[in-house]
PDB file of C-alpha atoms and ligand atoms in Angstrom:
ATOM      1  CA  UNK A   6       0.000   0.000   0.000  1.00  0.00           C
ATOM      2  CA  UNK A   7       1.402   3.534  -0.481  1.00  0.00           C
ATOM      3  CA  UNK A   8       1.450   5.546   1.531  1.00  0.00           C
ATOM      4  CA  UNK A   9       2.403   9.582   2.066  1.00  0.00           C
ATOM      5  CA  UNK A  10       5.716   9.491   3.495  1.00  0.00           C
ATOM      6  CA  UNK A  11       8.236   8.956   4.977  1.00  0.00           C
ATOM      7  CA  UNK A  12       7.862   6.165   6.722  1.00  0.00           C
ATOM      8  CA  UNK A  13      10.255   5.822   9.596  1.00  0.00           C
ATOM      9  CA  UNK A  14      10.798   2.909  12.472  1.00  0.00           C
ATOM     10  CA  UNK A  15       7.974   2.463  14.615  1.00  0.00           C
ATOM     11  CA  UNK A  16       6.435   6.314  13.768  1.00  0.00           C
ATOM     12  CA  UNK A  17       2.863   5.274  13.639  1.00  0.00           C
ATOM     13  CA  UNK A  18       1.590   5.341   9.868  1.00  0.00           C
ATOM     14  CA  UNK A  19      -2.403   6.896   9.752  1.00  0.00           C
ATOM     15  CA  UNK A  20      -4.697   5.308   7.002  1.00  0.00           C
ATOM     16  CA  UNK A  21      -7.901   6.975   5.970  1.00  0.00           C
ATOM     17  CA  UNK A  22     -10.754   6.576   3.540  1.00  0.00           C
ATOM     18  CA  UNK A  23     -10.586   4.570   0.519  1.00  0.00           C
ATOM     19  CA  UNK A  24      -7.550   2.833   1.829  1.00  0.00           C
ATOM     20  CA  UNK A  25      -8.836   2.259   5.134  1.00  0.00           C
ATOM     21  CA  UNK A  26     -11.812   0.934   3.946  1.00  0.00           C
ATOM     22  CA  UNK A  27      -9.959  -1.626   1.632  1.00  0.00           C
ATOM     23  CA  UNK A  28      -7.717  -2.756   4.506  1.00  0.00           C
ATOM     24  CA  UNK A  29     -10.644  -2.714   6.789  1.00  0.00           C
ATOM     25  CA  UNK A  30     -13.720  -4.078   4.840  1.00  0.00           C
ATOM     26  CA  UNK A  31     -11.789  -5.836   2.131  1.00  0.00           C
ATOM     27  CA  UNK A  32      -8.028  -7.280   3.779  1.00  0.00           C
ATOM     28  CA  UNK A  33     -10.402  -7.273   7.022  1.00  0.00           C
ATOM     29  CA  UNK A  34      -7.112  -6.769   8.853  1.00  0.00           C
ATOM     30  CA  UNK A  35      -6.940  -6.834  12.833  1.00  0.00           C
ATOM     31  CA  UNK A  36      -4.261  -5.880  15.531  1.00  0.00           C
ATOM     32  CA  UNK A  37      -1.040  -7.432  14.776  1.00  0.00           C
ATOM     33  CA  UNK A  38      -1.650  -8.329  11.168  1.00  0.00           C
ATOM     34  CA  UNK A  39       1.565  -7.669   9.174  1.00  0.00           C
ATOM     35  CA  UNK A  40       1.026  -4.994   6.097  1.00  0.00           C
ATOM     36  CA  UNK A  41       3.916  -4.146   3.479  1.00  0.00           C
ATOM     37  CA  UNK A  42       3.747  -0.136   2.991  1.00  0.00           C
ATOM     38  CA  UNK A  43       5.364   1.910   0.602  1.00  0.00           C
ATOM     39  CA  UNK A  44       5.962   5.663   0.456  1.00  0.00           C
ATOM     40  CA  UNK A  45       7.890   6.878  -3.125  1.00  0.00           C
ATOM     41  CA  UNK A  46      10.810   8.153  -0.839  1.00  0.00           C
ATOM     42  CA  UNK A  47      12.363   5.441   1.640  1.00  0.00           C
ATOM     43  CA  UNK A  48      11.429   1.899  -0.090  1.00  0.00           C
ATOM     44  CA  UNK A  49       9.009  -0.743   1.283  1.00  0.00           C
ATOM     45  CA  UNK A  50       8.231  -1.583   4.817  1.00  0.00           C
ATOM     46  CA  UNK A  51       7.016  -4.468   6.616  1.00  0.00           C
ATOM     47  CA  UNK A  52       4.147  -3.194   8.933  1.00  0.00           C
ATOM     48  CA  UNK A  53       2.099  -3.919  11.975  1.00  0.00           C
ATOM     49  CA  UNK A  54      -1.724  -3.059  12.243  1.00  0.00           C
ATOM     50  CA  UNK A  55      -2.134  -1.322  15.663  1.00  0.00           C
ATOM     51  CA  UNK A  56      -5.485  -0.400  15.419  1.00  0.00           C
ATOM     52  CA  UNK A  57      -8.457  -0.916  12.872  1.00  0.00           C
ATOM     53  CA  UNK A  58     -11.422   0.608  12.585  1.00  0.00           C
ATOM     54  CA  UNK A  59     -14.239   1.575   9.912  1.00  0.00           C
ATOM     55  CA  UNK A  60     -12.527   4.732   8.707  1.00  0.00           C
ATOM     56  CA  UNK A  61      -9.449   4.227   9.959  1.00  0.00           C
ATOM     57  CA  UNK A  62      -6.507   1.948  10.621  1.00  0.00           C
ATOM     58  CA  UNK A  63      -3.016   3.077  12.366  1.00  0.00           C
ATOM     59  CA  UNK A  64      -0.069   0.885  11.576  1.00  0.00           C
ATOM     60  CA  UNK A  65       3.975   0.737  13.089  1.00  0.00           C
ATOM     61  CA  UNK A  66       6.410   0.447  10.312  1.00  0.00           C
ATOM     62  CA  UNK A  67       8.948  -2.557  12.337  1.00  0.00           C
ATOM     63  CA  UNK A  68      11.143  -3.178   9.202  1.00  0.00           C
ATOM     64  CA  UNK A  69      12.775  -1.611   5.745  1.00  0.00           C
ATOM     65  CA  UNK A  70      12.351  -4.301   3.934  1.00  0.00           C
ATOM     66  CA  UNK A  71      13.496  -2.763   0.611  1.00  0.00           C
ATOM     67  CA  UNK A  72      15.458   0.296   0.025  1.00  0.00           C
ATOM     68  CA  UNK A  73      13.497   2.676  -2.977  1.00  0.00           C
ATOM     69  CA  UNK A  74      14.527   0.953  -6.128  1.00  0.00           C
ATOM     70  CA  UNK A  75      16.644   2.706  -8.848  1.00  0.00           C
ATOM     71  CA  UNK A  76      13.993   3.738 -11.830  1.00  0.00           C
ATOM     72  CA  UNK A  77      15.777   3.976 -15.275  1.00  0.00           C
ATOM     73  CA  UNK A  78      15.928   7.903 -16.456  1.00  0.00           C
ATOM     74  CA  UNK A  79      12.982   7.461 -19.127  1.00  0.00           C
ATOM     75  CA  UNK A  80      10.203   9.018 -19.753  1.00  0.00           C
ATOM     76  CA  UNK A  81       7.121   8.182 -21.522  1.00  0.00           C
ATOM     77  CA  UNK A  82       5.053  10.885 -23.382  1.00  0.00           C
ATOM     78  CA  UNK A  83       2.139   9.393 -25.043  1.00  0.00           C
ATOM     79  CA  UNK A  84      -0.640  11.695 -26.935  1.00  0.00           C
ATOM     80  CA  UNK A  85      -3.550  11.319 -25.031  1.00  0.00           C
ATOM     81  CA  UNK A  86      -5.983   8.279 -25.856  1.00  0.00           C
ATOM     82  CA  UNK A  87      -9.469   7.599 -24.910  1.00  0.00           C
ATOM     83  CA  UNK A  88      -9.801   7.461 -21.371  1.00  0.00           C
ATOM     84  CA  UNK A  89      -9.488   3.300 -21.478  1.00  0.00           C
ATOM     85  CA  UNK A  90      -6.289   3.120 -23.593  1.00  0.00           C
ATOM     86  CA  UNK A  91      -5.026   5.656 -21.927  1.00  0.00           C
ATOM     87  CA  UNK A  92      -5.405   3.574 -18.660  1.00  0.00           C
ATOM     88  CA  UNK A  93      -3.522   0.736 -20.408  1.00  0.00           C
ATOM     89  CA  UNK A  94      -0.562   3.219 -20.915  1.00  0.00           C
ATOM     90  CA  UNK A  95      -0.508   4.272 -17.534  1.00  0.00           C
ATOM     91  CA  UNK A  96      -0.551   0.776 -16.074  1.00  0.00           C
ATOM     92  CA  UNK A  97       1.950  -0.787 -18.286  1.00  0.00           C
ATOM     93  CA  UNK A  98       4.087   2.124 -18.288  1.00  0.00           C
ATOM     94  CA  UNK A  99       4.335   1.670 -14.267  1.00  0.00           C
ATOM     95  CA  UNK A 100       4.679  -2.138 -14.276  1.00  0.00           C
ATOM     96  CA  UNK A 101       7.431  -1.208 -17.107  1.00  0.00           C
ATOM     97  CA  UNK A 102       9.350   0.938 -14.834  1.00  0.00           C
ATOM     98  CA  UNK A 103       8.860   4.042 -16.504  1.00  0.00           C
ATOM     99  CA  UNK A 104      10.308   7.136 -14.271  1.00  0.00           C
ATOM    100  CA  UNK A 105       7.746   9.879 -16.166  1.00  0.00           C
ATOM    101  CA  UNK A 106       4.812   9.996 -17.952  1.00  0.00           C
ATOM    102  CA  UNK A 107       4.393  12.928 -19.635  1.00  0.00           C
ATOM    103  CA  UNK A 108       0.674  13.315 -21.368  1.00  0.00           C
ATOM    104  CA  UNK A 109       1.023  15.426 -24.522  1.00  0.00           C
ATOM    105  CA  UNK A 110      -2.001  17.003 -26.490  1.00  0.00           C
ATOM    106  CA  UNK A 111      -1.613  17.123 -30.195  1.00  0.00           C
ATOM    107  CA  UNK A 112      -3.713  18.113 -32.746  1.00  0.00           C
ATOM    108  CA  UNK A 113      -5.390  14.877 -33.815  1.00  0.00           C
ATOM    109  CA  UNK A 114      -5.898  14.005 -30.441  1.00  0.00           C
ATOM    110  CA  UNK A 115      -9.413  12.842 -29.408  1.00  0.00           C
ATOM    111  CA  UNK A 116      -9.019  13.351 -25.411  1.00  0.00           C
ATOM    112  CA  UNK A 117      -7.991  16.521 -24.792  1.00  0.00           C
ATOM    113  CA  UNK A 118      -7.646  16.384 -20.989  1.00  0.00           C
ATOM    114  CA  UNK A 119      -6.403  14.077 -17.908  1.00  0.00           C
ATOM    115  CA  UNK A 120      -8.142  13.527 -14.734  1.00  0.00           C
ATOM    116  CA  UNK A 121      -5.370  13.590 -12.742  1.00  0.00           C
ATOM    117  CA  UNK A 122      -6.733  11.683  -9.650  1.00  0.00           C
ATOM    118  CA  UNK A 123      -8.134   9.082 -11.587  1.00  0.00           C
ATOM    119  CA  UNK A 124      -4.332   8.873 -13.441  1.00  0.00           C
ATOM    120  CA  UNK A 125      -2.280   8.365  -9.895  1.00  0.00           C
ATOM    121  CA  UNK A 126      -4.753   6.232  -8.580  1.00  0.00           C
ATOM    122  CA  UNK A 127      -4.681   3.866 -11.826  1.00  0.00           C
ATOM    123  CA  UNK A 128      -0.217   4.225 -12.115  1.00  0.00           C
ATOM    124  CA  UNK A 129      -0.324   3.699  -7.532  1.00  0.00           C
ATOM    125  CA  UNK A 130      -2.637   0.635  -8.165  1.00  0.00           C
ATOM    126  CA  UNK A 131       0.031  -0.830 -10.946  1.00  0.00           C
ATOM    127  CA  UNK A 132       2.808  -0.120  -8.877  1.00  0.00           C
ATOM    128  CA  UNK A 133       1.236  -1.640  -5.997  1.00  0.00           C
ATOM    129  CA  UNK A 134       0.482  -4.870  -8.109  1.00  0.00           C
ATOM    130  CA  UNK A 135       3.877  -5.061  -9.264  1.00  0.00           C
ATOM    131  CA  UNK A 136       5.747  -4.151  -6.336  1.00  0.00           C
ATOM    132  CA  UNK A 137       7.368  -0.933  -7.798  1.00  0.00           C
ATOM    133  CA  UNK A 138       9.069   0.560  -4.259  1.00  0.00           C
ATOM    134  CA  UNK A 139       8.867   4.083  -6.683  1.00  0.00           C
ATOM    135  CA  UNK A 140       5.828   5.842  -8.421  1.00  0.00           C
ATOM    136  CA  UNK A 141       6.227   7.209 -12.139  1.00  0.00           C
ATOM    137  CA  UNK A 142       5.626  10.945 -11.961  1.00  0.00           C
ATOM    138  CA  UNK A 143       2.967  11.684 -13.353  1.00  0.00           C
ATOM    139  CA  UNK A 144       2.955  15.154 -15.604  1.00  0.00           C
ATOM    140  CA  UNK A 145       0.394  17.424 -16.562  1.00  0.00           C
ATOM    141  CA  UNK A 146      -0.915  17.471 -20.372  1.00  0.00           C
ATOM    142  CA  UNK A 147       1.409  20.093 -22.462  1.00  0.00           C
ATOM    143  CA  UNK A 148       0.940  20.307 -25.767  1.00  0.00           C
ATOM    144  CA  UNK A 149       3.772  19.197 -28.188  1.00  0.00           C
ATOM    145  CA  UNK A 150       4.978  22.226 -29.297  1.00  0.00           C
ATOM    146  CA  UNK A 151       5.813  23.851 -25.536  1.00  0.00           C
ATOM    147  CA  UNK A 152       7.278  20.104 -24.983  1.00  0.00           C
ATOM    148  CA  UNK A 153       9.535  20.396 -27.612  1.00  0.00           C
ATOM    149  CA  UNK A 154      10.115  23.821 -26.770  1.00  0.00           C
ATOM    150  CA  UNK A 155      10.663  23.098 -23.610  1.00  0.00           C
ATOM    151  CA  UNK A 156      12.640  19.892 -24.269  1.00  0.00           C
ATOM    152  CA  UNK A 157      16.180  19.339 -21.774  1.00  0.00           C
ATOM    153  CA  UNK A 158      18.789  19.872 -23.224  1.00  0.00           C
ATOM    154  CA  UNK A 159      20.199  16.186 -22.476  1.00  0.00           C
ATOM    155  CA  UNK A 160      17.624  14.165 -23.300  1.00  0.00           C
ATOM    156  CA  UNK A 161      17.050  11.960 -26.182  1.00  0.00           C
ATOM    157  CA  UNK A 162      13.626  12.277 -27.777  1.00  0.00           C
ATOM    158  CA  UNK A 163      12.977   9.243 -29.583  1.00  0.00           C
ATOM    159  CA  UNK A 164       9.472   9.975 -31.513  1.00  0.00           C
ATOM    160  CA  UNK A 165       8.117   6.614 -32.443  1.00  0.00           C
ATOM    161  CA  UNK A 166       7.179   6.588 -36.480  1.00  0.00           C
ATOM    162  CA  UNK A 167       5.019   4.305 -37.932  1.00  0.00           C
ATOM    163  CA  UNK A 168       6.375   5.690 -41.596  1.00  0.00           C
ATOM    164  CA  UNK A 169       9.654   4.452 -40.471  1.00  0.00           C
ATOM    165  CA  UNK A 170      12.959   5.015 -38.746  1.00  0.00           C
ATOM    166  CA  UNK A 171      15.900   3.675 -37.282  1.00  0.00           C
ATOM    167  CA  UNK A 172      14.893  -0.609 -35.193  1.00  0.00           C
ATOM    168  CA  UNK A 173      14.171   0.724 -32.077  1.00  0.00           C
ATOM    169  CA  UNK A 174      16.374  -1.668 -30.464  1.00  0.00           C
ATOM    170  CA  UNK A 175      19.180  -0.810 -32.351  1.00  0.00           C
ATOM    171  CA  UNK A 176      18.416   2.800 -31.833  1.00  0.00           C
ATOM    172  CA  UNK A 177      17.643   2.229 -27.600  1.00  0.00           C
ATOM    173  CA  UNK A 178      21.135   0.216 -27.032  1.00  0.00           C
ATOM    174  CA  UNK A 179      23.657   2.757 -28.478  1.00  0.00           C
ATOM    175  CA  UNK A 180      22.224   5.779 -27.200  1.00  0.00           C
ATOM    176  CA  UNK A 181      23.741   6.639 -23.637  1.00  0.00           C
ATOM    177  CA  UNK A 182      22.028   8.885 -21.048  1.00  0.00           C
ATOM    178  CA  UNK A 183      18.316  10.036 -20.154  1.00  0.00           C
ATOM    179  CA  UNK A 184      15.605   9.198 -22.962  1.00  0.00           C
ATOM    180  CA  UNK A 185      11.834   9.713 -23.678  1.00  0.00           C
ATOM    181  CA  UNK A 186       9.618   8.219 -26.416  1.00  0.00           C
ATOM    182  CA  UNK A 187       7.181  10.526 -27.941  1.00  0.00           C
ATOM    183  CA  UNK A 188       4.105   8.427 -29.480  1.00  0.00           C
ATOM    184  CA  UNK A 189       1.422   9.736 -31.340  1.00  0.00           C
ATOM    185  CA  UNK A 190      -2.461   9.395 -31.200  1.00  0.00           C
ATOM    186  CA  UNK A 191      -5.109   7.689 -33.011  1.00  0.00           C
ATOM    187  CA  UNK A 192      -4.984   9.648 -35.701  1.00  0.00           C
ATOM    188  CA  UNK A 193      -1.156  10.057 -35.689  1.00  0.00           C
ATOM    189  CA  UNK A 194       1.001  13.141 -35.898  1.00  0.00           C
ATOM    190  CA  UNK A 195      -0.179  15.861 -38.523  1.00  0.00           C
ATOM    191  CA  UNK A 196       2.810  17.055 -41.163  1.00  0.00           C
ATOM    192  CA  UNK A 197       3.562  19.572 -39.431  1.00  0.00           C
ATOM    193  CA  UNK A 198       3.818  17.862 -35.886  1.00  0.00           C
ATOM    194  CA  UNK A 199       5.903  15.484 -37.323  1.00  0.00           C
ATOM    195  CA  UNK A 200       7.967  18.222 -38.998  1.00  0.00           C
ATOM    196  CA  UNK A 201       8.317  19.963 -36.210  1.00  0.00           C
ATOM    197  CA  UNK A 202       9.442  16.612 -34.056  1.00  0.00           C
ATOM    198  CA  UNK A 203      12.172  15.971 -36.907  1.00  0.00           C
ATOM    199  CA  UNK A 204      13.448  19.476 -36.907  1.00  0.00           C
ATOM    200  CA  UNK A 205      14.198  18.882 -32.927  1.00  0.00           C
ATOM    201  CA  UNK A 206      18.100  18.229 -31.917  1.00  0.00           C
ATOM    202  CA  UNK A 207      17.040  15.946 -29.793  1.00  0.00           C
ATOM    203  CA  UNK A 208      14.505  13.946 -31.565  1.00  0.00           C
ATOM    204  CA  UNK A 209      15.576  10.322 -33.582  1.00  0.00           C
ATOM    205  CA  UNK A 210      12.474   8.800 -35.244  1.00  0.00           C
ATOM    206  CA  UNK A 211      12.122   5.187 -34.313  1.00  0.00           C
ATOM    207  CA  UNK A 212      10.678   2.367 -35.788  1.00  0.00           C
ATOM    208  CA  UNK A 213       8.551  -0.598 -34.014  1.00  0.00           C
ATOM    209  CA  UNK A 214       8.141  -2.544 -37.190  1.00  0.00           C
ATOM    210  CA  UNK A 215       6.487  -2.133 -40.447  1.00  0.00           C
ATOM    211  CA  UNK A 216       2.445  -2.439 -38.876  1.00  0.00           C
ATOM    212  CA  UNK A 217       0.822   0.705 -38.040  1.00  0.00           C
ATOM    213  CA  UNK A 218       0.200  -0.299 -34.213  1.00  0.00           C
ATOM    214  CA  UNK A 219      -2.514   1.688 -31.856  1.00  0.00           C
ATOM    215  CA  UNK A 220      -1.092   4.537 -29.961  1.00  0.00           C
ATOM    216  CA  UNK A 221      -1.114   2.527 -27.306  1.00  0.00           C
ATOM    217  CA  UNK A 222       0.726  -0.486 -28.801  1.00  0.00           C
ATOM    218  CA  UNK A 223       3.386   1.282 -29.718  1.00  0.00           C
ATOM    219  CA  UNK A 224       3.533   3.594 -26.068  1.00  0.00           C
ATOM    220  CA  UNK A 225       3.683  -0.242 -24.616  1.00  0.00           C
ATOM    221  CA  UNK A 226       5.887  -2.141 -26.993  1.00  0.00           C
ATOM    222  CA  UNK A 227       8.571   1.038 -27.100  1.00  0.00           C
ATOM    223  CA  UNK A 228       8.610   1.140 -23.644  1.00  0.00           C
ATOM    224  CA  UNK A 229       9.677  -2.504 -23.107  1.00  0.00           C
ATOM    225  CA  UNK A 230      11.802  -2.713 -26.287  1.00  0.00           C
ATOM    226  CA  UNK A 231      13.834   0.052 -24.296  1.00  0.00           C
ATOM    227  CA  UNK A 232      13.789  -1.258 -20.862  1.00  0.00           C
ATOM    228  CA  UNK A 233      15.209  -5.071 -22.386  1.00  0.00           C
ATOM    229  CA  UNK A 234      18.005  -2.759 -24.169  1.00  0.00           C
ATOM    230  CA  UNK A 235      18.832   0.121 -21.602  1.00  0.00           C
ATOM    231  CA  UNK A 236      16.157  -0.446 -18.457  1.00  0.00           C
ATOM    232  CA  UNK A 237      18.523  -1.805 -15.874  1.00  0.00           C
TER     233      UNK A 237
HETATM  234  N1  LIG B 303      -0.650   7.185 -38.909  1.00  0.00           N
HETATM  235  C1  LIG B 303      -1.374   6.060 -38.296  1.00  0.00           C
HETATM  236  C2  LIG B 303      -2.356   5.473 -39.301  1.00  0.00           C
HETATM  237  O1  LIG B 303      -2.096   5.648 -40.482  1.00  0.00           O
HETATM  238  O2  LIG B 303      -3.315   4.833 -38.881  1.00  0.00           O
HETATM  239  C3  LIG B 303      -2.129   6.534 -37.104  1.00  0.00           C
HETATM  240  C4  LIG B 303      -1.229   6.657 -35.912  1.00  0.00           C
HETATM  241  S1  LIG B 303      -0.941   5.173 -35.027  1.00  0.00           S
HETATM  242  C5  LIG B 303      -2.518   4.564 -34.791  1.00  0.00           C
HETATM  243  C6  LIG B 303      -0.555   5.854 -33.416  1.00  0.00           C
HETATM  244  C7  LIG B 303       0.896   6.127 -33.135  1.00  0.00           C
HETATM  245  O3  LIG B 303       1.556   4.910 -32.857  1.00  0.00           O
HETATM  246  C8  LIG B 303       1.715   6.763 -34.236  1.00  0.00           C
HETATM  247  O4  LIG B 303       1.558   8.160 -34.236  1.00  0.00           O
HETATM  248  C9  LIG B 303       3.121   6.356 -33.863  1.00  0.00           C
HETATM  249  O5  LIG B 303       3.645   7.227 -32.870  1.00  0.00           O
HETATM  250  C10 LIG B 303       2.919   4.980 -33.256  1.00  0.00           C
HETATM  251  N2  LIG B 303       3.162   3.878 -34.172  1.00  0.00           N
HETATM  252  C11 LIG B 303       2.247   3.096 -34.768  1.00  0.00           C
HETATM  253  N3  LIG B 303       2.831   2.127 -35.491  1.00  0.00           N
HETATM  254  C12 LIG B 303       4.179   2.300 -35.356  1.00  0.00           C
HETATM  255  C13 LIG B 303       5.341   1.627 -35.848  1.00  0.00           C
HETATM  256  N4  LIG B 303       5.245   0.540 -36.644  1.00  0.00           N
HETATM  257  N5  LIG B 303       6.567   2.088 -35.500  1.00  0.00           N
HETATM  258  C14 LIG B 303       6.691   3.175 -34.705  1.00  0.00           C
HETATM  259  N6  LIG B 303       5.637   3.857 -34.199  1.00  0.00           N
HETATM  260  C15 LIG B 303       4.395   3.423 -34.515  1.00  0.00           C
END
């Protein structure tokens, strides 16, 4: 369960609301039950319920079991999808170990906006499932031309391109440092988007084979193509 941190030995951890409930009503925990918390700062700790009621439990952190893992410097920035593929991004991104997701808003996009609560509570709910000790940040939407405006300096961009660019692999394993993939939406980039994304320093189209693949397919499969080549 994460938590807000941090956590520390035996400093009495206070669980409310939905999270109470779901220890309460559905883990129906009691007094001395053992429950593994997490915070997104100091790693994952074995925990003791110390009290449990309706709305609210109280637990004392007794060991660090795990120190917060190492996340790979890469960053996912996905057009936004329809609220249910978008979902699959987020929760495969997590389980992937992504460190960022960044949601960008193009032109062709269908969504145009994020509900943010709904977005941490799907990416804490992956990481929870797949015992991430660290949450992806999650970004606000920005629209691709402040993003590549905005872009750091020492970052590669790789902008996934369905007409064609260098094997991803190949592309993921040689280049060294902090790196994003840019994917684009159900309709794609327009010509001038993708103008725009090849006129970037940064940017090095990449290709994920010769089908077109849903936005989401490709956010997925470029995500783990890069974590097998440069995730660990
Ligand atoms: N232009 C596509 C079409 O003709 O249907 C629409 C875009 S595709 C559904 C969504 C996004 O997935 C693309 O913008 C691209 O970023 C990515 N994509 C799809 N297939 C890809 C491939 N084979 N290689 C790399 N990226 C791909």
């Amino acid at each position: 369960l994460f938590v807000d941190g941090p956590i520390a030995l035996d400093l009495p951890v206070h669980v409310e609301g939905n999270q109470a409930h779901y220890l309460g009503k559905v883990m129906r925990v009691a007094p001395g039950d053992a429950v593994i918390l997490c915070d997104d700062a100091t790693g994952e700790w074995a925990a003791e319920v110390v009290e449990a009621g309706k709305r609210h439990v109280t637990l004392a952190p007794r060991e660090l079991l795990r120190e917060r893992e190492p996340v790979p410097d890469f960053w996912l920035c996905p057009a936004l999808l329809k609220k249910d593929r978008f979902d699959l991004v987020l929760e495969k991104a997590t389980e992937l170990g992504v460190a960022r997701i960044v949601p960008v808003v193009t032109r062709r996009c269908v969504a145009d906006k994020l509900n943010a609560e709904r977005a941490r509570a799907v990416a804490t709910e992956a990481a929870e499932q797949c015992a991430r000790t660290a949450l992806p940040e999650l970004g606000e939407p920005v629209k691709l031309d402040s993003l590549l405006r905005d872009w750091p300096q020492d970052r590669h961009l790789f902008f996934a391109d369905e007409n064609g660019g260098e094997p991803a692999a190949d592309a993921f394993c040689y280049a060294e440092g902090p790196a994003a993939l840019l994917v684009g939406p159900e309709g794609g980039f327009d010509e001038a988007e993708r103008a725009a994304i090849r006129a970037h320093p940064a940017s090095v189209a990449i290709s994920l084979g010769p089908r077109i693949l849903r936005g989401e397919t490709a956010a997925i499969a470029g995500v783990a193509v890069w974590m097998a080549e440069a995730g660990d």
